[in-house]
């Protein structure tokens, strides 16, 4: 289900997955009830920390939770310490049991349109001249907090900052944000979305309270996909396996026919160490050209995922669910024991680094895909010869 779309025209957003609702437009958060409860417990006990680090794998709902918290804090009135009885006691509000707010409120409408004056969103900026997003969040992006806090101070109430994703700050930006974390303005709350908190400064992590989100199970993943307007049908188990419990990744796989692509990869490798050259060429050629950039990224990522699953199988941790027909039998054959697991894990690291280099220097996609397939076939041959 989608929230009402705003009328304001926006440049491309660094934190949006193409074709799916933005986290601020997502009305329901699935599978993360514990994280929501932890925040509400702190709020109701009047132990609300000024900075929250929302962590977990990509696509499990971290940004959606940040927007739910932001709307809740902005909509919830402050306790009035000046309207009490003769001893000046505050008039206590009833405990909150949900982060959900009325969708007809001004706060909800303004945040949906990025027009809420008490909310500041920090993310990678869109470079109009270059026609792409900046590679990192810059110190200039963070320094706009000074103006935000100054201008919003007269409005009263709470003020909220969302940094999405905090991992993308450069060193100068991180140090600038640290100053705000060390001396936060009154009634200001910072929500830092982080896919890899280990990349953040230890001093930033130490000044935040963590909310940890986990991967979604197939049932919650299917519900999230349905809410986003996608029918997972009978593929929710396979999607959950390939997506690692990530809604964002599952949506990407759904948009790009990822299940079908992975099925083709498994079929190609099912004959190994016998090499199916025509099938390999067809897969490689499907990734050529500017129109197939997303297909290229998808195939490279799925091959990487296949190798990881192979290595885990050899190490005694086979996938609990097949992501394609015949996958379990194939993996048991190609990774029968620990030595094979080590060989596949080493190859996965090698090919992952090679793929990153190839993308950086714009090598021919077909050549890279074929090179990966050749290397996998060679490793399969060595495993079979043992």
PDB file of C-alpha atoms in Angstrom, residues 38 41 57 78 93 118 144 164 331 352 372:
ATOM      1  CA  UNK A  38      12.086  -0.969  21.901  1.00  0.00           C
ATOM      2  CA  UNK A  41       9.422   1.556  25.520  1.00  0.00           C
ATOM      3  CA  UNK A  57      21.070  -5.466   6.220  1.00  0.00           C
ATOM      4  CA  UNK A  78       5.465  17.709  24.104  1.00  0.00           C
ATOM      5  CA  UNK A  93       0.203  12.219  28.012  1.00  0.00           C
ATOM      6  CA  UNK A 118      10.967  20.559  11.560  1.00  0.00           C
ATOM      7  CA  UNK A 144      23.096  22.657   6.594  1.00  0.00           C
ATOM      8  CA  UNK A 164      20.308   7.983   5.069  1.00  0.00           C
ATOM      9  CA  UNK A 331      25.364 -27.906  -4.843  1.00  0.00           C
ATOM     10  CA  UNK A 352      33.915 -10.437  -6.566  1.00  0.00           C
ATOM     11  CA  UNK A 372      33.521 -15.825 -14.470  1.00  0.00           C
TER      12      UNK A 372
END
